[in-house]
PDB file of C-alpha atoms in Angstrom:
ATOM      1  CA  MET A  12    -117.407 -27.670  36.341  1.00  0.00           C
ATOM      2  CA  GLN A  13    -119.295 -27.158  33.101  1.00  0.00           C
ATOM      3  CA  SER A  14    -118.353 -24.450  30.661  1.00  0.00           C
ATOM      4  CA  ALA A  15    -120.280 -21.224  30.215  1.00  0.00           C
ATOM      5  CA  ARG A  16    -121.366 -22.444  26.780  1.00  0.00           C
ATOM      6  CA  GLU A  17    -122.774 -25.674  28.291  1.00  0.00           C
ATOM      7  CA  GLN A  18    -124.553 -23.649  30.984  1.00  0.00           C
ATOM      8  CA  PHE A  19    -126.130 -21.449  28.309  1.00  0.00           C
ATOM      9  CA  PHE A  20    -127.116 -24.455  26.199  1.00  0.00           C
ATOM     10  CA  GLN A  21    -128.763 -26.138  29.207  1.00  0.00           C
ATOM     11  CA  TYR A  22    -130.576 -22.932  30.156  1.00  0.00           C
ATOM     12  CA  LEU A  23    -131.981 -22.594  26.639  1.00  0.00           C
ATOM     13  CA  ALA A  24    -133.072 -26.246  26.672  1.00  0.00           C
ATOM     14  CA  ARG A  25    -134.894 -25.756  30.011  1.00  0.00           C
ATOM     15  CA  GLU A  26    -136.651 -22.727  28.552  1.00  0.00           C
ATOM     16  CA  LYS A  27    -137.474 -24.713  25.389  1.00  0.00           C
ATOM     17  CA  LEU A  28    -135.418 -22.354  23.239  1.00  0.00           C
ATOM     18  CA  ARG A  29    -132.969 -23.320  20.504  1.00  0.00           C
ATOM     19  CA  PHE A  30    -129.215 -22.748  20.511  1.00  0.00           C
ATOM     20  CA  THR A  31    -129.111 -21.182  17.052  1.00  0.00           C
ATOM     21  CA  SER A  32    -126.047 -20.324  15.008  1.00  0.00           C
ATOM     22  CA  GLN A  33    -126.756 -16.616  15.621  1.00  0.00           C
ATOM     23  CA  ARG A  34    -126.941 -17.153  19.386  1.00  0.00           C
ATOM     24  CA  ALA A  35    -123.698 -19.143  19.179  1.00  0.00           C
ATOM     25  CA  ILE A  36    -121.931 -16.252  17.423  1.00  0.00           C
ATOM     26  CA  ILE A  37    -123.288 -13.711  19.894  1.00  0.00           C
ATOM     27  CA  PHE A  38    -122.232 -15.941  22.799  1.00  0.00           C
ATOM     28  CA  ASP A  39    -118.723 -16.444  21.378  1.00  0.00           C
ATOM     29  CA  VAL A  40    -118.151 -12.759  20.654  1.00  0.00           C
ATOM     30  CA  PHE A  41    -119.453 -11.763  24.088  1.00  0.00           C
ATOM     31  CA  TRP A  42    -117.478 -14.420  25.964  1.00  0.00           C
ATOM     32  CA  ASN A  43    -114.232 -13.618  24.133  1.00  0.00           C
ATOM     33  CA  THR A  44    -114.474  -9.845  24.556  1.00  0.00           C
ATOM     34  CA  LYS A  45    -112.393  -8.468  27.400  1.00  0.00           C
ATOM     35  CA  GLY A  46    -113.972  -5.995  29.776  1.00  0.00           C
ATOM     36  CA  HIS A  47    -117.463  -4.547  29.630  1.00  0.00           C
ATOM     37  CA  ILE A  48    -119.459  -4.343  26.427  1.00  0.00           C
ATOM     38  CA  SER A  49    -122.624  -2.490  25.499  1.00  0.00           C
ATOM     39  CA  PRO A  50    -125.314  -4.159  23.404  1.00  0.00           C
ATOM     40  CA  GLU A  51    -124.487  -1.743  20.570  1.00  0.00           C
ATOM     41  CA  GLU A  52    -120.782  -2.680  20.666  1.00  0.00           C
ATOM     42  CA  LEU A  53    -121.678  -6.370  20.727  1.00  0.00           C
ATOM     43  CA  TYR A  54    -124.028  -5.847  17.792  1.00  0.00           C
ATOM     44  CA  ARG A  55    -121.252  -4.221  15.733  1.00  0.00           C
ATOM     45  CA  LYS A  56    -118.796  -7.009  16.561  1.00  0.00           C
ATOM     46  CA  THR A  57    -121.232  -9.814  15.764  1.00  0.00           C
ATOM     47  CA  ARG A  58    -122.185  -8.196  12.447  1.00  0.00           C
ATOM     48  CA  GLU A  59    -118.534  -8.525  11.412  1.00  0.00           C
ATOM     49  CA  GLN A  60    -119.030 -12.294  11.556  1.00  0.00           C
ATOM     50  CA  ASP A  61    -122.617 -12.575  10.333  1.00  0.00           C
ATOM     51  CA  ARG A  62    -124.356  -9.652   8.631  1.00  0.00           C
ATOM     52  CA  SER A  63    -127.770 -11.295   9.127  1.00  0.00           C
ATOM     53  CA  ILE A  64    -127.723 -10.850  12.920  1.00  0.00           C
ATOM     54  CA  GLY A  65    -130.192  -8.167  13.934  1.00  0.00           C
ATOM     55  CA  GLN A  66    -129.906  -5.732  16.801  1.00  0.00           C
ATOM     56  CA  ALA A  67    -133.014  -7.176  18.495  1.00  0.00           C
ATOM     57  CA  THR A  68    -131.424 -10.651  18.414  1.00  0.00           C
ATOM     58  CA  VAL A  69    -128.339  -9.294  20.201  1.00  0.00           C
ATOM     59  CA  TYR A  70    -130.466  -7.583  22.870  1.00  0.00           C
ATOM     60  CA  ARG A  71    -132.596 -10.700  23.425  1.00  0.00           C
ATOM     61  CA  THR A  72    -129.552 -12.958  23.572  1.00  0.00           C
ATOM     62  CA  LEU A  73    -127.837 -10.692  26.114  1.00  0.00           C
ATOM     63  CA  LYS A  74    -130.969 -10.894  28.272  1.00  0.00           C
ATOM     64  CA  LEU A  75    -130.899 -14.687  27.961  1.00  0.00           C
ATOM     65  CA  LEU A  76    -127.209 -14.732  28.897  1.00  0.00           C
ATOM     66  CA  ALA A  77    -127.988 -12.668  31.995  1.00  0.00           C
ATOM     67  CA  ASP A  78    -130.978 -14.846  32.909  1.00  0.00           C
ATOM     68  CA  ALA A  79    -128.766 -17.926  32.523  1.00  0.00           C
ATOM     69  CA  GLY A  80    -126.149 -16.503  34.907  1.00  0.00           C
ATOM     70  CA  ILE A  81    -123.554 -16.147  32.141  1.00  0.00           C
ATOM     71  CA  ALA A  82    -123.558 -12.337  31.936  1.00  0.00           C
ATOM     72  CA  ARG A  83    -124.176  -9.552  34.400  1.00  0.00           C
ATOM     73  CA  GLU A  84    -125.481  -6.111  33.536  1.00  0.00           C
ATOM     74  CA  VAL A  85    -123.367  -3.265  34.883  1.00  0.00           C
ATOM     75  CA  ASP A  86    -124.338   0.395  35.065  1.00  0.00           C
ATOM     76  CA  PHE A  87    -121.509   2.914  35.189  1.00  0.00           C
ATOM     77  CA  GLY A  88    -123.890   5.849  35.563  1.00  0.00           C
ATOM     78  CA  ASP A  89    -123.372   7.219  32.053  1.00  0.00           C
ATOM     79  CA  GLY A  90    -126.681   6.056  30.595  1.00  0.00           C
ATOM     80  CA  VAL A  91    -125.133   3.079  28.777  1.00  0.00           C
ATOM     81  CA  ASN A  92    -125.834  -0.386  30.140  1.00  0.00           C
ATOM     82  CA  ARG A  93    -122.972  -2.784  29.666  1.00  0.00           C
ATOM     83  CA  TYR A  94    -122.486  -6.478  30.263  1.00  0.00           C
ATOM     84  CA  GLU A  95    -119.594  -8.454  31.635  1.00  0.00           C
ATOM     85  CA  PRO A  96    -118.962 -12.190  31.880  1.00  0.00           C
ATOM     86  CA  TYR A  97    -120.337 -13.490  35.162  1.00  0.00           C
ATOM     87  CA  TYR A  98    -120.274 -17.282  34.995  1.00  0.00           C
ATOM     88  CA  GLY A  99    -117.254 -18.705  36.799  1.00  0.00           C
ATOM     89  CA  GLN A 100    -115.913 -15.238  37.569  1.00  0.00           C
ATOM     90  CA  SER A 101    -114.908 -14.083  41.011  1.00  0.00           C
ATOM     91  CA  HIS A 102    -116.842 -11.272  42.643  1.00  0.00           C
ATOM     92  CA  HIS A 103    -115.537  -7.755  42.176  1.00  0.00           C
ATOM     93  CA  ASP A 104    -116.659  -4.160  42.512  1.00  0.00           C
ATOM     94  CA  HIS A 105    -115.987  -1.228  40.188  1.00  0.00           C
ATOM     95  CA  LEU A 106    -114.212   2.125  40.409  1.00  0.00           C
ATOM     96  CA  ILE A 107    -115.556   4.367  37.627  1.00  0.00           C
ATOM     97  CA  CYS A 108    -114.084   7.643  36.364  1.00  0.00           C
ATOM     98  CA  LYS A 109    -116.822  10.202  35.783  1.00  0.00           C
ATOM     99  CA  GLU A 110    -114.664  12.057  33.263  1.00  0.00           C
ATOM    100  CA  CYS A 111    -113.256   9.416  30.874  1.00  0.00           C
ATOM    101  CA  GLY A 112    -115.382   6.404  31.814  1.00  0.00           C
ATOM    102  CA  GLN A 113    -112.441   4.179  32.742  1.00  0.00           C
ATOM    103  CA  SER A 114    -113.495   1.341  35.029  1.00  0.00           C
ATOM    104  CA  VAL A 115    -111.277  -0.666  37.331  1.00  0.00           C
ATOM    105  CA  GLU A 116    -112.375  -3.954  38.862  1.00  0.00           C
ATOM    106  CA  VAL A 117    -111.422  -4.147  42.529  1.00  0.00           C
ATOM    107  CA  VAL A 118    -111.764  -6.593  45.415  1.00  0.00           C
ATOM    108  CA  ASP A 119    -111.324  -5.743  49.073  1.00  0.00           C
ATOM    109  CA  HIS A 120    -112.080  -8.557  51.484  1.00  0.00           C
ATOM    110  CA  ARG A 121    -112.497  -6.097  54.384  1.00  0.00           C
ATOM    111  CA  ILE A 122    -115.359  -4.391  52.556  1.00  0.00           C
ATOM    112  CA  GLU A 123    -116.917  -7.761  51.721  1.00  0.00           C
ATOM    113  CA  LYS A 124    -116.834  -8.808  55.394  1.00  0.00           C
ATOM    114  CA  LEU A 125    -118.269  -5.456  56.457  1.00  0.00           C
ATOM    115  CA  GLN A 126    -121.158  -5.824  54.007  1.00  0.00           C
ATOM    116  CA  GLU A 127    -121.919  -9.315  55.307  1.00  0.00           C
ATOM    117  CA  GLU A 128    -121.856  -8.070  58.915  1.00  0.00           C
ATOM    118  CA  LEU A 129    -124.123  -5.144  58.036  1.00  0.00           C
ATOM    119  CA  ALA A 130    -126.622  -7.487  56.416  1.00  0.00           C
ATOM    120  CA  ARG A 131    -126.543  -9.832  59.432  1.00  0.00           C
ATOM    121  CA  GLN A 132    -127.180  -6.911  61.800  1.00  0.00           C
ATOM    122  CA  HIS A 133    -130.346  -6.182  59.862  1.00  0.00           C
ATOM    123  CA  GLY A 134    -131.491  -9.786  59.601  1.00  0.00           C
ATOM    124  CA  PHE A 135    -130.518 -10.248  55.943  1.00  0.00           C
ATOM    125  CA  THR A 136    -128.726 -13.085  54.250  1.00  0.00           C
ATOM    126  CA  LEU A 137    -126.845 -11.782  51.227  1.00  0.00           C
ATOM    127  CA  ASP A 138    -126.964 -13.652  47.963  1.00  0.00           C
ATOM    128  CA  GLY A 139    -125.190 -10.961  45.933  1.00  0.00           C
ATOM    129  CA  HIS A 140    -124.507  -7.281  45.559  1.00  0.00           C
ATOM    130  CA  SER A 141    -123.017  -4.674  43.262  1.00  0.00           C
ATOM    131  CA  MET A 142    -120.894  -1.745  44.307  1.00  0.00           C
ATOM    132  CA  TYR A 143    -119.908   1.112  42.044  1.00  0.00           C
ATOM    133  CA  LEU A 144    -117.602   3.854  43.317  1.00  0.00           C
ATOM    134  CA  TYR A 145    -117.588   7.015  41.190  1.00  0.00           C
ATOM    135  CA  GLY A 146    -114.823   9.593  41.063  1.00  0.00           C
ATOM    136  CA  TYR A 147    -111.903  10.629  38.873  1.00  0.00           C
ATOM    137  CA  CYS A 148    -108.962   8.519  37.758  1.00  0.00           C
ATOM    138  CA  SER A 149    -105.426   9.818  38.284  1.00  0.00           C
ATOM    139  CA  HIS A 150    -105.235  10.975  34.648  1.00  0.00           C
ATOM    140  CA  CYS A 151    -108.454  13.034  34.816  1.00  0.00           C
ATOM    141  CA  SER A 152    -107.949  14.454  38.304  1.00  0.00           C
ATOM    142  CA  SER A 153    -104.451  15.715  37.486  1.00  0.00           C
ATOM    143  CA  GLY A 154    -105.416  17.273  34.137  1.00  0.00           C
TER     144      GLY A 154
END
């Protein structure tokens, strides 16, 4: 299996776009950041490595990463779009605390099977989905 970097490089080549040094830095910072990152957070982190990287370049590169199947946009309902690595990652859903914003990645195979059955009952073939469950983490609900 090819690496995420190779996948991104091939996507850019198909789109007749260059794999620039700035895109390489943005890719590396994104790919090596654990968890979910907003474009603004990614911008700050990439500027630590190269002060010439502009905010628009980060936003455009994140869109390219998503279009290439490397990143996935996630919405935790707080008005801030974030991105997480998607390429080569296993599917998961999210539990999101409405108080502190903590997110937990979860997988439940029973829910996955139920979703597939529901789609079949309605004549759909699933090719992906996102599920966000909102509530309060144990720290915020006990406070």
